[in-house]
mmCIF file of C-alpha atoms in Angstrom:
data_model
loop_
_atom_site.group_PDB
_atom_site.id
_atom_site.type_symbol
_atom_site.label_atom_id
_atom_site.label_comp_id
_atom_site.label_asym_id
_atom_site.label_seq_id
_atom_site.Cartn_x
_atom_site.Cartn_y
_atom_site.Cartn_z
ATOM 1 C CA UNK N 29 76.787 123.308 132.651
ATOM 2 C CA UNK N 30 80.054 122.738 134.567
ATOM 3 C CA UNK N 31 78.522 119.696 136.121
ATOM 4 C CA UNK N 32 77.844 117.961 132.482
ATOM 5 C CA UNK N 33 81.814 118.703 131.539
ATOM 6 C CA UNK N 34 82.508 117.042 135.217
ATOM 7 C CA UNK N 35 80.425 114.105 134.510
ATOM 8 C CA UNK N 36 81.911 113.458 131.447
ATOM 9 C CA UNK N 37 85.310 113.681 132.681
ATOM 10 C CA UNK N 38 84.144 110.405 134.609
ATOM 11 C CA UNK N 39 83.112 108.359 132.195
ATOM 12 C CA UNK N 40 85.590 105.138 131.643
ATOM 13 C CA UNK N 41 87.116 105.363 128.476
ATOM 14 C CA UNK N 42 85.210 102.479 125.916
ATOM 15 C CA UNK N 43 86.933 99.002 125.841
ATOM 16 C CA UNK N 44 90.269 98.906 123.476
ATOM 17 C CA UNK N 45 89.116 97.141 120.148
ATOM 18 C CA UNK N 46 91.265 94.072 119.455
ATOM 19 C CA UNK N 47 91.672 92.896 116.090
ATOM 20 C CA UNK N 48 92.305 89.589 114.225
ATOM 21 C CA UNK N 49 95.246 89.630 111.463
ATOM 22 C CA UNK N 50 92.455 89.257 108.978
ATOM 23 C CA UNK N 51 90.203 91.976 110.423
ATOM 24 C CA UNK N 52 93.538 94.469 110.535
ATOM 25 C CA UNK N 53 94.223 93.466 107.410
ATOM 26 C CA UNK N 54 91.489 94.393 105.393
ATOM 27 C CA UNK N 55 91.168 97.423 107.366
ATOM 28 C CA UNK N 56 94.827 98.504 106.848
ATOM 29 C CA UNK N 57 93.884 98.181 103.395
ATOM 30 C CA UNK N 58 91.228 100.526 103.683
ATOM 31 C CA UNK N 59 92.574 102.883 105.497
ATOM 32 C CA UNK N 60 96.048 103.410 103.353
ATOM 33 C CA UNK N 61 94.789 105.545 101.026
ATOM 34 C CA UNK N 62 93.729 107.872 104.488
ATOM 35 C CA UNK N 63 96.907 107.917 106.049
ATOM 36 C CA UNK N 64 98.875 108.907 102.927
ATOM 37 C CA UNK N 65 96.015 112.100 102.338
ATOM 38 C CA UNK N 66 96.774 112.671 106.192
ATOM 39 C CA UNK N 67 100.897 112.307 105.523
ATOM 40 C CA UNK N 68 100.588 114.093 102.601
ATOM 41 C CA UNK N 69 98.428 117.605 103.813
ATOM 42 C CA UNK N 70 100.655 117.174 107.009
ATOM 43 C CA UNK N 71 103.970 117.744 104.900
ATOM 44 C CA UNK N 72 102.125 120.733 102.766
ATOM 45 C CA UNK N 73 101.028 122.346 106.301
ATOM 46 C CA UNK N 74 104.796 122.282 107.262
ATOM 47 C CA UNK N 75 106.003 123.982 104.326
ATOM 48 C CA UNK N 76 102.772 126.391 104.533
ATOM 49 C CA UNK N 77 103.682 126.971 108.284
ATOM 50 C CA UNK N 78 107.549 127.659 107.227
ATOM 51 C CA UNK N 79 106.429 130.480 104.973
ATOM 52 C CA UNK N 80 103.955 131.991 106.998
ATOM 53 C CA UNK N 81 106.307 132.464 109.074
ATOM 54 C CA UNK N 82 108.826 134.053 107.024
ATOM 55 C CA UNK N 83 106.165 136.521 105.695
ATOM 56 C CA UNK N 84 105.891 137.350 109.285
ATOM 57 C CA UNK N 85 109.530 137.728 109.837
ATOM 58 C CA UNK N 86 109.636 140.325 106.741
ATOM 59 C CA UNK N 87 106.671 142.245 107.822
ATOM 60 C CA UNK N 88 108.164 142.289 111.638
ATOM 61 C CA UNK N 89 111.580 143.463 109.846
ATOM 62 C CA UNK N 90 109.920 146.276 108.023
ATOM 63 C CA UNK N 91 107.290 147.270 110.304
ATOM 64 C CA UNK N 92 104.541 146.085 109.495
ATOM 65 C CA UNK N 93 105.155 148.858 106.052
ATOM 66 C CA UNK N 94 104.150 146.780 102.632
ATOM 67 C CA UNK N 95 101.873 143.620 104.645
ATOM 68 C CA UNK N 96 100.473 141.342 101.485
ATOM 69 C CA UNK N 97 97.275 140.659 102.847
ATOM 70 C CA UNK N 98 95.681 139.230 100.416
ATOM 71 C CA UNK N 99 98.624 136.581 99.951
ATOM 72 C CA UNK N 100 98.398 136.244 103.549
ATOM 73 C CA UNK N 101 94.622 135.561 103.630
ATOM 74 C CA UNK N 102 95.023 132.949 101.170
ATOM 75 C CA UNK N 103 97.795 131.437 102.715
ATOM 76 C CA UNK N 104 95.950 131.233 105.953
ATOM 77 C CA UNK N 105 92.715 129.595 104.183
ATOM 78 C CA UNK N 106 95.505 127.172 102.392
ATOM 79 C CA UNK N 107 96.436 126.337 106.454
ATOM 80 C CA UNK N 108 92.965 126.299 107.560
ATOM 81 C CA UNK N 109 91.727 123.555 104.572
ATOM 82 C CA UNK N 110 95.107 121.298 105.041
ATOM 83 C CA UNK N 111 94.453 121.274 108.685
ATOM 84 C CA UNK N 112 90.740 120.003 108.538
ATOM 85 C CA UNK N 113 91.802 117.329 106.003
ATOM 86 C CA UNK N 114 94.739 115.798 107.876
ATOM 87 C CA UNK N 115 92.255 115.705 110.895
ATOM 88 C CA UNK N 116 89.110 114.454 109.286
ATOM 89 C CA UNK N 117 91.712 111.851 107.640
ATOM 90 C CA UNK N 118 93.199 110.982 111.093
ATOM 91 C CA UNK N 119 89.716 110.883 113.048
ATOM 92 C CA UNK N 120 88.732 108.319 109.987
ATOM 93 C CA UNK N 121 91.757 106.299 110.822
ATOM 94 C CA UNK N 122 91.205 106.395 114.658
ATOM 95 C CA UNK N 123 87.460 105.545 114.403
ATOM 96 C CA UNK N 124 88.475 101.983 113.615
ATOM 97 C CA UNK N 125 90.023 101.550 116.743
ATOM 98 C CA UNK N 126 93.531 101.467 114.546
ATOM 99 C CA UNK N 127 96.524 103.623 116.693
ATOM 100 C CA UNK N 128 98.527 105.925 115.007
ATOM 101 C CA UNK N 129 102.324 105.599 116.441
ATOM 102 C CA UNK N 130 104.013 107.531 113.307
ATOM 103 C CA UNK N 131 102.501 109.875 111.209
ATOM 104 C CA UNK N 132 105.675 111.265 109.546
ATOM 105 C CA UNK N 133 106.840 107.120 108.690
ATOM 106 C CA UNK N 134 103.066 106.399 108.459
ATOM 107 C CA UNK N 135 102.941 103.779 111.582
ATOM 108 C CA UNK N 136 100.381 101.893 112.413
ATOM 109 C CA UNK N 137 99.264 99.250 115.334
ATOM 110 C CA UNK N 138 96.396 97.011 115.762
ATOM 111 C CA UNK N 139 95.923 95.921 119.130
ATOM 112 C CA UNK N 140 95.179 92.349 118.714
ATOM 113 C CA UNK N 141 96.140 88.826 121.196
ATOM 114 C CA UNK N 142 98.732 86.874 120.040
ATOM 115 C CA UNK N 143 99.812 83.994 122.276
ATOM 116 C CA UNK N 144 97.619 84.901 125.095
ATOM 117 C CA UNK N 145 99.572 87.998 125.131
ATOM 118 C CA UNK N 146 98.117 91.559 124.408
ATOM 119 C CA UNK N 147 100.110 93.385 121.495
ATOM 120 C CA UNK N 148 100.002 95.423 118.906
ATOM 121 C CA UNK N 149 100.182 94.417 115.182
ATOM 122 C CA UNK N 150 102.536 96.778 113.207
ATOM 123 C CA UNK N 151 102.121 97.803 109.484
ATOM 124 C CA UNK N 152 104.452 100.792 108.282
ATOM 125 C CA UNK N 153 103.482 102.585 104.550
ATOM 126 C CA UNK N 154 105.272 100.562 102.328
ATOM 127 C CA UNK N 155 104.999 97.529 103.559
ATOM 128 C CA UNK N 156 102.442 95.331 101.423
ATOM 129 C CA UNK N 157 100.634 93.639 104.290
ATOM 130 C CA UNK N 158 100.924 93.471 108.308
ATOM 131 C CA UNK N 159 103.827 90.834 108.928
ATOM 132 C CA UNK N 160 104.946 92.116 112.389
ATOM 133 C CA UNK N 161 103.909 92.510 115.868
ATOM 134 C CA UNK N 162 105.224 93.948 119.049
ATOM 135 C CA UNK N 163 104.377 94.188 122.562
ATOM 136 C CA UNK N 164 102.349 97.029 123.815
ATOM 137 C CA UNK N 165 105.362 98.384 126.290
ATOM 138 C CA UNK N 166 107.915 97.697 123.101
ATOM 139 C CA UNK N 167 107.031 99.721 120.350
ATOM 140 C CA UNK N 168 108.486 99.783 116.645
ATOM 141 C CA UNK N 169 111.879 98.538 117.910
ATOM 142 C CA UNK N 170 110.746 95.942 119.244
ATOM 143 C CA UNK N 171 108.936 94.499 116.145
ATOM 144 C CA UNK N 172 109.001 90.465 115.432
ATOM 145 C CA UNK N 173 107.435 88.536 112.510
ATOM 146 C CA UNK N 174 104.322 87.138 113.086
ATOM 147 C CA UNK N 175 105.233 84.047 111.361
ATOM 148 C CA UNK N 176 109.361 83.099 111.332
ATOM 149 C CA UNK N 177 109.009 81.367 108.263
ATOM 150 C CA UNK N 178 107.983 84.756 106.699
ATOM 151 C CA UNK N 179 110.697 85.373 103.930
ATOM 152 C CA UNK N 180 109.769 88.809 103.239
ATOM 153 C CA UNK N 181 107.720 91.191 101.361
ATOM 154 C CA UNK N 182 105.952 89.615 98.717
ATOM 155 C CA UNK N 183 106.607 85.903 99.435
ATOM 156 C CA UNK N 184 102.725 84.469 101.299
ATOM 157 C CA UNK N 185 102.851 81.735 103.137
ATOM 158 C CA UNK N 186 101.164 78.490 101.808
#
């Protein structure tokens, strides 16, 4: 068996999909409603994780005396369930060949060619379509419009 894990090891990792603005586009689009379920149980898994371990605190301070295990158990089940979600949520969004730079801001890029040049296209929750692009040693900072003549959120160009 050690041989299979070895031989895996080896294999080259697939191609890196590139995408056209349409084709991140429309997949942006479906894969919003995703990355907000995954942003969302991530945020509810902090807070869970925050009390958890204040219940453990208490129980430490007291010696282990009055331990609500039944809260506890649920709590931990609450954990468990949040956890699958925000990674069957993020595998979804990976599967696409989409990269997730953010989760907390809710980044995304979309390797793609623009100018001959390999980039990434860069959509951030809350913006209503992908209007900016960096290159792949840049990252969010680095972010230009795709068009110049892009006036802002909202405004298409004819």
């Amino acid at each position: 068996m050690p041989e299979d894990d070895e031989e895996r090891e080896e294999l080259p990792e697939p191609p890196q999909r590139l995408f056209t603005l349409t084709e991140a586009e429309r997949t942006r689009q479906e894969l919003e409603p995703f990355l907000i379920e995954a942003i969302g149980a991530r945020k509810k898994l902090s807070v869970l994780e925050q009390d958890l371990t204040a219940v453990s605190t208490r129980i430490l301070m007291m010696g282990g005396v009055l331990v609500p295990y039944a809260k506890l158990a649920e709590k931990r089940m609450e954990q468990q369930t949040l956890a699958e979600v925000m990674k069957a949520n993020l595998e979804k969004i990976l599967s696409t060949g989409c990269l997730i730079k953010d989760l907390d801001i809710g980044l995304l890029d979309f390797p793609a060619i623009v100018d001959n040049q390999e980039v990434y296209l860069c959509w951030k929750l809350g913006e209503d379509r992908i209007r900016y692009y960096h290159k792949q040693d840049e990252g969010y900072a680095g972010r230009k419009p795709l068009d110049p003549r892009d006036t802002g959120p909202g405004k298409h160009l004819q």
